[in-house]
Amino acid sequence: MKSYHGGLGVGIAGIVQRRHDEPKPGKHEVLIRVRAASLNARELMILAGQYSLPVKPDVVLLADGAGEVITIGDEVTRARIGDRVACAVFPRWIGGRFGWEFAAQIGGSLDGMLTELAVVDEQAVVAIPEHLSWEEAATLPCAGVTAWNALSGLRAPVPGETVLVLGSGSVSLFALGFAKLFGARVIATTSSDEKAERLRRLGADDVINYRSIPEWHVRVRELTDGRGVDHVIDVGGGGTLARSLMSTAVEGQVAAVGWLANEASSIDIKAIAGSIATLRRIAVGSRAQFIAMNRAIAVSGMHPAIDSVFPFADAVSAFRYYEAGKSFGKVVIAMP
Amino acid sequence: MKSYHGGLGVGIAGIVQRRHDEPKPGKHEVLIRVRAASLNARELMILAGQYSLPVKPDVVLLADGAGEVITIGDEVTRARIGDRVACAVFPRWIGGRFGWEFAAQIGGSLDGMLTELAVVDEQAVVAIPEHLSWEEAATLPCAGVTAWNALSGLRAPVPGETVLVLGSGSVSLFALGFAKLFGARVIATTSSDEKAERLRRLGADDVINYRSIPEWHVRVRELTDGRGVDHVIDVGGGGTLARSLMSTAVEGQVAAVGWLANEASSIDIKAIAGSIATLRRIAVGSRAQFIAMNRAIAVSGMHPAIDSVFPFADAVSAFRYYEAGKSFGKVVIAMP
Amino acid sequence: MKSYHGGLGVGIAGIVQRRHDEPKPGKHEVLIRVRAASLNARELMILAGQYSLPVKPDVVLLADGAGEVITIGDEVTRARIGDRVACAVFPRWIGGRFGWEFAAQIGGSLDGMLTELAVVDEQAVVAIPEHLSWEEAATLPCAGVTAWNALSGLRAPVPGETVLVLGSGSVSLFALGFAKLFGARVIATTSSDEKAERLRRLGADDVINYRSIPEWHVRVRELTDGRGVDHVIDVGGGGTLARSLMSTAVEGQVAAVGWLANEASSIDIKAIAGSIATLRRIAVGSRAQFIAMNRAIAVSGMHPAIDSVFPFADAVSAFRYYEAGKSFGKVVIAMP
Amino acid sequence: MKSYHGGLGVGIAGIVQRRHDEPKPGKHEVLIRVRAASLNARELMILAGQYSLPVKPDVVLLADGAGEVITIGDEVTRARIGDRVACAVFPRWIGGRFGWEFAAQIGGSLDGMLTELAVVDEQAVVAIPEHLSWEEAATLPCAGVTAWNALSGLRAPVPGETVLVLGSGSVSLFALGFAKLFGARVIATTSSDEKAERLRRLGADDVINYRSIPEWHVRVRELTDGRGVDHVIDVGGGGTLARSLMSTAVEGQVAAVGWLANEASSIDIKAIAGSIATLRRIAVGSRAQFIAMNRAIAVSGMHPAIDSVFPFADAVSAFRYYEAGKSFGKVVIAMP
């Protein structure tokens, strides 16, 4: 069987494919025939040497994947052969709050999903919604769970509240979809009228083109009768935080998601002092959140947005395409 | 102007209509031209002498009503002339947890809404959703807010969770509608196939006829793959609580709503000991919950279920009709 | 090495001691030299055949124990040789809410701590506070964590709130001690003046002798100026629940702890209908709660109440003594 | 009767004393004979013209005060003649979350407490703990409630958690005292060894002199075995926020309190991106929080820290003394 390996700072050019013998699961492990995997910004950060959590040398790449359980260890109770599963990015973060003892992560300090056969601890394994294809299910662990946690991890939206999502990255698209499931009104920002139209089709009630309206927080206030929004999913860091805070209602929440740890920018302290809001930095989410999210997806029949699917043999092209930053929805690699 | 008055234990036969001079609002009060009012079980309990909170003698009846602000006191800031408003049942319960100091209530210790002109403290006043008629808005304060609090006051449903509503009383119908806004799956119980059909049209995903399936909790477990439901809105007291508890998932919630304080029944302690659930007794809800609920109704465009509308002149007939217990949705009294 | 084994319904007379070879930990397991273990009501329920969760045949008895890590598996990261540890009763319930997939339990479906050497999954292992003796640390997993969860799992006491603990069982004694750490005022009930004095020495602000004052809920109201208490730790089931509910303040909480699943009693529905309170049934607590509790014990320097210590060789006598129900504090078995 | 008046930007020099007739309470108002009042940074901000909320012209100064109810309006139910009371800074913020409709504030848009006789809405009135003197009670409304909300408004400290308080301003001193009531360990920072000693006497477990240890966040990590603190009460804004965030544990909280809205500084976005923490901006607290805080003070017997007491006749000197910034504890003005 074949896997793609990489490491901290090796670049896309440093990705190598290797052949291995078929692995055997330990007593609490399962062997998964991976059917699809998908890409996240963290992969590019790892390859660029900018990732802040530990990465093992020559790691099998990619946190996100889905497949079928084909063998299980002697004492496994959470999975059966034939189960359709994905893996939690932090297999040991079962529920409750995050902590460093749960920081081992798939496709980082642990081997990942860009492989034909993956052995994972049974705790990592989460059943996927039946109506999703392998490609769709492979998009959930990182971007899906992050969006779910960002929206609902502190104080979930209540129907009738307003959620602001910035841009059309995958976390934002998931957050848009989930916010609608929570009964929220959604305002999205984007850079082009074409993307605006796609965001509307995904359920956005209002879309603001931040190129034509650079002071988009003013527009957000207008759209909410001056009240501001209850939740912001801020994926922009220093470039957006001040405006996000100026967009929030009293006692609103801003979730800080996927910011670059080495971004060289700053925010005026007045932006924080002048709002009565809560800013929350998050790190993906727990297995319990993954399960809750899957239940929401299953009951609603929602489908994740997919931009494109590359064959396993051409996985490196998927990295190059994703790096170019033109995708709308997830970039997926499908196994034969 | 005319009002209908009653009191503790006077019966429907004891309701009297009186004429009054037009009242003047004090500096923090507003004068409302009431356009519609509606009935709740509490009214029958008051008239039957079975109500546990204080009732002032010869009180103007009815907690629920909606109308137009026509005059305001000198220092009023929360309402303007022309506002379309309803009144919070507990005007002093602004937000946070309930307490006895907030127990003064419209149509109980304070005069109610079955009147052409009502003077209320500006704190009682809540703007109603624009898309609702007067009759619809008049149904919200008691049954609507109770259902909202029952569902969301402790830990709100998350999309994909399952909510069980019992019967087709007005609190249950509101809870059904709100649960759908929260993205939940809804199971309802009822006594007839005809009502089952109406519940399905209001959004129930599954309906159980408890006459044909008296062990309805077993059916609830089947419908949830053995897991049980996350929330139960239990309006039945001793007749349903044991089965409600047996229907809940681990860490599920049962909201105890509108139980008769003098019901002569008991529950086997095993029903409580055998579930890992939380049972929560509630009392309507706060003004903040009323406002949040209205926002959900406004954003979703939801309409409350109305059974019938009686003219103000014939208000007593509305009480008699409601007492007969055949209504599906609210019984409303409309002003000329 | 030696272990004591039992099983569902074998009775104290059915407890047997066996010799085993020294076990070896698997790659995610640790080997603990157990230094002390302690008894809980669940052990008597298992031996009496009244326990509701699965029990494996010939299980090594006792959920509670503490000891020293002497060997670790190859991939263990959460423990080092020499660590002083206890085991979480539910090793897989890491944090967040309980669920049936976390129900495997030490001394039930998994081997327990009444053994000289125990092999446990590294996830079960929790560091114990430094200032505690082995005997003291052995009392924490079941009664300590249950009391912690009962008090703080839903809405923790805030300084100045009042907590009511019933009787002087070990969960109640832990709850008393923890409630003081939370800054609460504590009212305790008991059956004798001698125990009342001991409860006062453990920090109870007021003690009610329920033999001399059978209507103890009336006395609780007097002691709280009519307001009632904010939290009740109810360990009595049908015998106490109605009075517990009548003792609570508006929006108070009653934690239902350790009730017998087969108790043949009932509660008047009026007791529930007449209070505005939340009743919460719980099952021990998570590993995260265990860790948080240990931090509280460590920072405060608190010591658990111990009634008596039996030698390992005489473990069966500990069961007989405990069964007699005269203990005040934990009954512990110490290893040589 | 006499009152001191001021206004936005008039400076301390612009404070004037005026004589008035004895006021009469309206039907929902009470008349208070004020016995003591105290100063907060907001007063200096108002006089300096830097306050962001509305201030009425010629307002009676000071949010904080305590006194005796001497007359009540006809419909008042929350106070009786003879009650010892303080006033909530936001009389209309009864409980739950803040909102702009609750923003009317004593000593800002409403007349304040630096007066011999104050008329306030009965909703503003909160009973004060019996063991406090008038001078002590007068310190509670602003700094006390702010500290209580900062500590407990989102997720209260649990015994054994660590709280970091910055400096020795009054909010920090209250937070220190409350954190101890919550069972927390407290680390404080300060600028001198003399203040360090006073902070220790008030209960601080560790004190860091930030002049001798400018990298105080490193020392905080050392004192917490690398874990960081669970709560920070950050009163420093741009000067401290980055180090506060670097001091927090995973999923820790930073409360942003009393920051100047016009502070000209900024924070590196990396400080936010690099921590997994929640930053919460707050505005004093609700009446419900005031009442809960008073209960904690009453049950614990805690006394607020007072720096000095000035006579009413010399109130302006109190402002000048407070402005000099040398006080440790509250500056109080006592009525004759």
PDB file of N, CA, C and O in Angstrom, chain A residues 26-29 75 77-78 92 94-96 101-102 121-123 287 291, chain C residues 26-29 75 77-78 92 94-96 101-102 121-123 287 291:
ATOM      1  N   GLY A  26      -3.312  -2.618  16.452  1.00  0.00           N
ATOM      2  CA  GLY A  26      -3.142  -3.093  17.818  1.00  0.00           C
ATOM      3  C   GLY A  26      -4.489  -3.359  18.463  1.00  0.00           C
ATOM      4  O   GLY A  26      -5.529  -3.185  17.832  1.00  0.00           O
ATOM      5  N   LYS A  27      -4.480  -3.733  19.732  1.00  0.00           N
ATOM      6  CA  LYS A  27      -5.735  -4.211  20.312  1.00  0.00           C
ATOM      7  C   LYS A  27      -6.818  -3.139  20.418  1.00  0.00           C
ATOM      8  O   LYS A  27      -7.995  -3.467  20.414  1.00  0.00           O
ATOM      9  N   HIS A  28      -6.418  -1.866  20.509  1.00  0.00           N
ATOM     10  CA  HIS A  28      -7.419  -0.782  20.546  1.00  0.00           C
ATOM     11  C   HIS A  28      -7.396   0.053  19.262  1.00  0.00           C
ATOM     12  O   HIS A  28      -7.798   1.206  19.256  1.00  0.00           O
ATOM     13  N   GLU A  29      -6.894  -0.549  18.171  1.00  0.00           N
ATOM     14  CA  GLU A  29      -6.794   0.208  16.925  1.00  0.00           C
ATOM     15  C   GLU A  29      -7.668  -0.388  15.816  1.00  0.00           C
ATOM     16  O   GLU A  29      -8.076  -1.543  15.880  1.00  0.00           O
ATOM     17  N   GLU A  75      -9.659  -5.670  21.147  1.00  0.00           N
ATOM     18  CA  GLU A  75     -10.465  -5.075  22.219  1.00  0.00           C
ATOM     19  C   GLU A  75     -11.254  -3.855  21.758  1.00  0.00           C
ATOM     20  O   GLU A  75     -11.767  -3.091  22.578  1.00  0.00           O
ATOM     21  N   THR A  77     -14.146  -1.582  20.716  1.00  0.00           N
ATOM     22  CA  THR A  77     -15.597  -1.593  20.929  1.00  0.00           C
ATOM     23  C   THR A  77     -16.311  -0.471  20.173  1.00  0.00           C
ATOM     24  O   THR A  77     -17.525  -0.486  20.051  1.00  0.00           O
ATOM     25  N   ARG A  78     -15.578   0.511  19.692  1.00  0.00           N
ATOM     26  CA  ARG A  78     -16.233   1.671  19.094  1.00  0.00           C
ATOM     27  C   ARG A  78     -16.380   1.587  17.581  1.00  0.00           C
ATOM     28  O   ARG A  78     -16.866   2.535  16.961  1.00  0.00           O
ATOM     29  N   ARG A  92      -7.510  12.248  21.030  1.00  0.00           N
ATOM     30  CA  ARG A  92      -7.614  12.131  22.489  1.00  0.00           C
ATOM     31  C   ARG A  92      -8.481  13.221  23.111  1.00  0.00           C
ATOM     32  O   ARG A  92      -8.744  13.195  24.300  1.00  0.00           O
ATOM     33  N   ILE A  94     -11.664  13.991  23.665  1.00  0.00           N
ATOM     34  CA  ILE A  94     -12.948  13.296  23.567  1.00  0.00           C
ATOM     35  C   ILE A  94     -14.120  14.261  23.747  1.00  0.00           C
ATOM     36  O   ILE A  94     -15.117  14.186  23.039  1.00  0.00           O
ATOM     37  N   GLY A  95     -14.015  15.123  24.728  1.00  0.00           N
ATOM     38  CA  GLY A  95     -15.098  16.067  24.996  1.00  0.00           C
ATOM     39  C   GLY A  95     -14.630  17.072  26.011  1.00  0.00           C
ATOM     40  O   GLY A  95     -13.515  16.976  26.522  1.00  0.00           O
ATOM     41  N   GLY A  96     -15.472  18.039  26.317  1.00  0.00           N
ATOM     42  CA  GLY A  96     -15.091  19.075  27.273  1.00  0.00           C
ATOM     43  C   GLY A  96     -14.049  20.003  26.679  1.00  0.00           C
ATOM     44  O   GLY A  96     -13.923  20.125  25.471  1.00  0.00           O
ATOM     45  N   GLU A 101      -2.618  17.913  26.819  1.00  0.00           N
ATOM     46  CA  GLU A 101      -2.496  16.453  26.803  1.00  0.00           C
ATOM     47  C   GLU A 101      -3.316  15.818  25.676  1.00  0.00           C
ATOM     48  O   GLU A 101      -3.202  14.621  25.429  1.00  0.00           O
ATOM     49  N   PHE A 102      -4.160  16.635  25.029  1.00  0.00           N
ATOM     50  CA  PHE A 102      -4.956  16.119  23.907  1.00  0.00           C
ATOM     51  C   PHE A 102      -4.386  16.566  22.564  1.00  0.00           C
ATOM     52  O   PHE A 102      -5.047  16.452  21.532  1.00  0.00           O
ATOM     53  N   ASP A 121      -6.176   4.858  16.398  1.00  0.00           N
ATOM     54  CA  ASP A 121      -6.779   4.474  17.672  1.00  0.00           C
ATOM     55  C   ASP A 121      -8.302   4.487  17.511  1.00  0.00           C
ATOM     56  O   ASP A 121      -8.853   5.368  16.842  1.00  0.00           O
ATOM     57  N   GLU A 122      -8.966   3.552  18.139  1.00  0.00           N
ATOM     58  CA  GLU A 122     -10.420   3.491  17.971  1.00  0.00           C
ATOM     59  C   GLU A 122     -11.112   4.765  18.469  1.00  0.00           C
ATOM     60  O   GLU A 122     -12.220   5.089  18.058  1.00  0.00           O
ATOM     61  N   GLN A 123     -10.422   5.487  19.348  1.00  0.00           N
ATOM     62  CA  GLN A 123     -11.026   6.721  19.855  1.00  0.00           C
ATOM     63  C   GLN A 123     -11.110   7.809  18.794  1.00  0.00           C
ATOM     64  O   GLN A 123     -11.891   8.758  18.924  1.00  0.00           O
ATOM     65  N   ARG A 287     -13.926  15.413  19.798  1.00  0.00           N
ATOM     66  CA  ARG A 287     -14.667  14.298  19.202  1.00  0.00           C
ATOM     67  C   ARG A 287     -16.165  14.446  19.476  1.00  0.00           C
ATOM     68  O   ARG A 287     -16.990  14.182  18.599  1.00  0.00           O
ATOM     69  N   ILE A 291     -19.139  14.504  16.627  1.00  0.00           N
ATOM     70  CA  ILE A 291     -20.323  13.647  16.611  1.00  0.00           C
ATOM     71  C   ILE A 291     -21.595  14.489  16.559  1.00  0.00           C
ATOM     72  O   ILE A 291     -22.531  14.195  15.798  1.00  0.00           O
TER      73      ILE A 291
ATOM     74  N   GLY C  26       0.225  -3.205  28.234  1.00  0.00           N
ATOM     75  CA  GLY C  26       0.274  -3.031  26.790  1.00  0.00           C
ATOM     76  C   GLY C  26       0.819  -1.654  26.436  1.00  0.00           C
ATOM     77  O   GLY C  26       1.194  -0.876  27.316  1.00  0.00           O
ATOM     78  N   LYS C  27       0.844  -1.330  25.145  1.00  0.00           N
ATOM     79  CA  LYS C  27       1.593  -0.128  24.763  1.00  0.00           C
ATOM     80  C   LYS C  27       0.979   1.172  25.290  1.00  0.00           C
ATOM     81  O   LYS C  27       1.694   2.150  25.469  1.00  0.00           O
ATOM     82  N   HIS C  28      -0.332   1.181  25.543  1.00  0.00           N
ATOM     83  CA  HIS C  28      -0.969   2.381  26.114  1.00  0.00           C
ATOM     84  C   HIS C  28      -1.416   2.144  27.556  1.00  0.00           C
ATOM     85  O   HIS C  28      -2.322   2.816  28.049  1.00  0.00           O
ATOM     86  N   GLU C  29      -0.794   1.182  28.224  1.00  0.00           N
ATOM     87  CA  GLU C  29      -1.218   0.858  29.585  1.00  0.00           C
ATOM     88  C   GLU C  29      -0.107   1.118  30.601  1.00  0.00           C
ATOM     89  O   GLU C  29       1.063   1.208  30.258  1.00  0.00           O
ATOM     90  N   GLU C  75       4.084   3.321  24.447  1.00  0.00           N
ATOM     91  CA  GLU C  75       3.576   4.570  23.871  1.00  0.00           C
ATOM     92  C   GLU C  75       2.860   5.454  24.893  1.00  0.00           C
ATOM     93  O   GLU C  75       2.159   6.397  24.521  1.00  0.00           O
ATOM     94  N   THR C  77       2.087   8.302  27.302  1.00  0.00           N
ATOM     95  CA  THR C  77       2.563   9.689  27.444  1.00  0.00           C
ATOM     96  C   THR C  77       1.991  10.369  28.686  1.00  0.00           C
ATOM     97  O   THR C  77       2.472  11.410  29.091  1.00  0.00           O
ATOM     98  N   ARG C  78       0.939   9.800  29.270  1.00  0.00           N
ATOM     99  CA  ARG C  78       0.278  10.498  30.367  1.00  0.00           C
ATOM    100  C   ARG C  78       0.766  10.102  31.752  1.00  0.00           C
ATOM    101  O   ARG C  78       0.241  10.569  32.751  1.00  0.00           O
ATOM    102  N   ARG C  92     -12.836   6.034  30.111  1.00  0.00           N
ATOM    103  CA  ARG C  92     -13.038   6.599  28.768  1.00  0.00           C
ATOM    104  C   ARG C  92     -13.858   7.880  28.769  1.00  0.00           C
ATOM    105  O   ARG C  92     -14.017   8.519  27.743  1.00  0.00           O
ATOM    106  N   ILE C  94     -13.567  11.133  29.287  1.00  0.00           N
ATOM    107  CA  ILE C  94     -12.453  12.078  29.449  1.00  0.00           C
ATOM    108  C   ILE C  94     -12.948  13.455  29.882  1.00  0.00           C
ATOM    109  O   ILE C  94     -12.361  14.091  30.748  1.00  0.00           O
ATOM    110  N   GLY C  95     -13.997  13.920  29.271  1.00  0.00           N
ATOM    111  CA  GLY C  95     -14.526  15.248  29.601  1.00  0.00           C
ATOM    112  C   GLY C  95     -15.847  15.434  28.901  1.00  0.00           C
ATOM    113  O   GLY C  95     -16.294  14.573  28.137  1.00  0.00           O
ATOM    114  N   GLY C  96     -16.503  16.548  29.160  1.00  0.00           N
ATOM    115  CA  GLY C  96     -17.808  16.793  28.544  1.00  0.00           C
ATOM    116  C   GLY C  96     -18.873  15.903  29.155  1.00  0.00           C
ATOM    117  O   GLY C  96     -18.732  15.401  30.267  1.00  0.00           O
ATOM    118  N   GLU C 101     -21.092   5.084  25.572  1.00  0.00           N
ATOM    119  CA  GLU C 101     -19.822   4.563  25.061  1.00  0.00           C
ATOM    120  C   GLU C 101     -18.673   4.762  26.058  1.00  0.00           C
ATOM    121  O   GLU C 101     -17.578   4.241  25.858  1.00  0.00           O
ATOM    122  N   PHE C 102     -18.956   5.513  27.135  1.00  0.00           N
ATOM    123  CA  PHE C 102     -17.933   5.714  28.169  1.00  0.00           C
ATOM    124  C   PHE C 102     -18.208   4.871  29.417  1.00  0.00           C
ATOM    125  O   PHE C 102     -17.605   5.087  30.464  1.00  0.00           O
ATOM    126  N   ASP C 121      -5.500   1.341  31.484  1.00  0.00           N
ATOM    127  CA  ASP C 121      -5.243   2.216  30.343  1.00  0.00           C
ATOM    128  C   ASP C 121      -4.687   3.540  30.870  1.00  0.00           C
ATOM    129  O   ASP C 121      -5.125   4.045  31.902  1.00  0.00           O
ATOM    130  N   GLU C 122      -3.753   4.090  30.141  1.00  0.00           N
ATOM    131  CA  GLU C 122      -3.156   5.341  30.624  1.00  0.00           C
ATOM    132  C   GLU C 122      -4.185   6.462  30.771  1.00  0.00           C
ATOM    133  O   GLU C 122      -3.984   7.406  31.533  1.00  0.00           O
ATOM    134  N   GLN C 123      -5.279   6.348  30.037  1.00  0.00           N
ATOM    135  CA  GLN C 123      -6.307   7.375  30.142  1.00  0.00           C
ATOM    136  C   GLN C 123      -7.015   7.381  31.494  1.00  0.00           C
ATOM    137  O   GLN C 123      -7.635   8.365  31.876  1.00  0.00           O
ATOM    138  N   ARG C 287     -13.107  12.263  33.851  1.00  0.00           N
ATOM    139  CA  ARG C 287     -11.696  12.429  34.186  1.00  0.00           C
ATOM    140  C   ARG C 287     -11.353  13.916  34.342  1.00  0.00           C
ATOM    141  O   ARG C 287     -10.606  14.295  35.249  1.00  0.00           O
ATOM    142  N   ILE C 291      -9.668  15.648  37.652  1.00  0.00           N
ATOM    143  CA  ILE C 291      -8.461  16.485  37.670  1.00  0.00           C
ATOM    144  C   ILE C 291      -8.758  17.848  38.312  1.00  0.00           C
ATOM    145  O   ILE C 291      -7.988  18.354  39.127  1.00  0.00           O
TER     146      ILE C 291
END
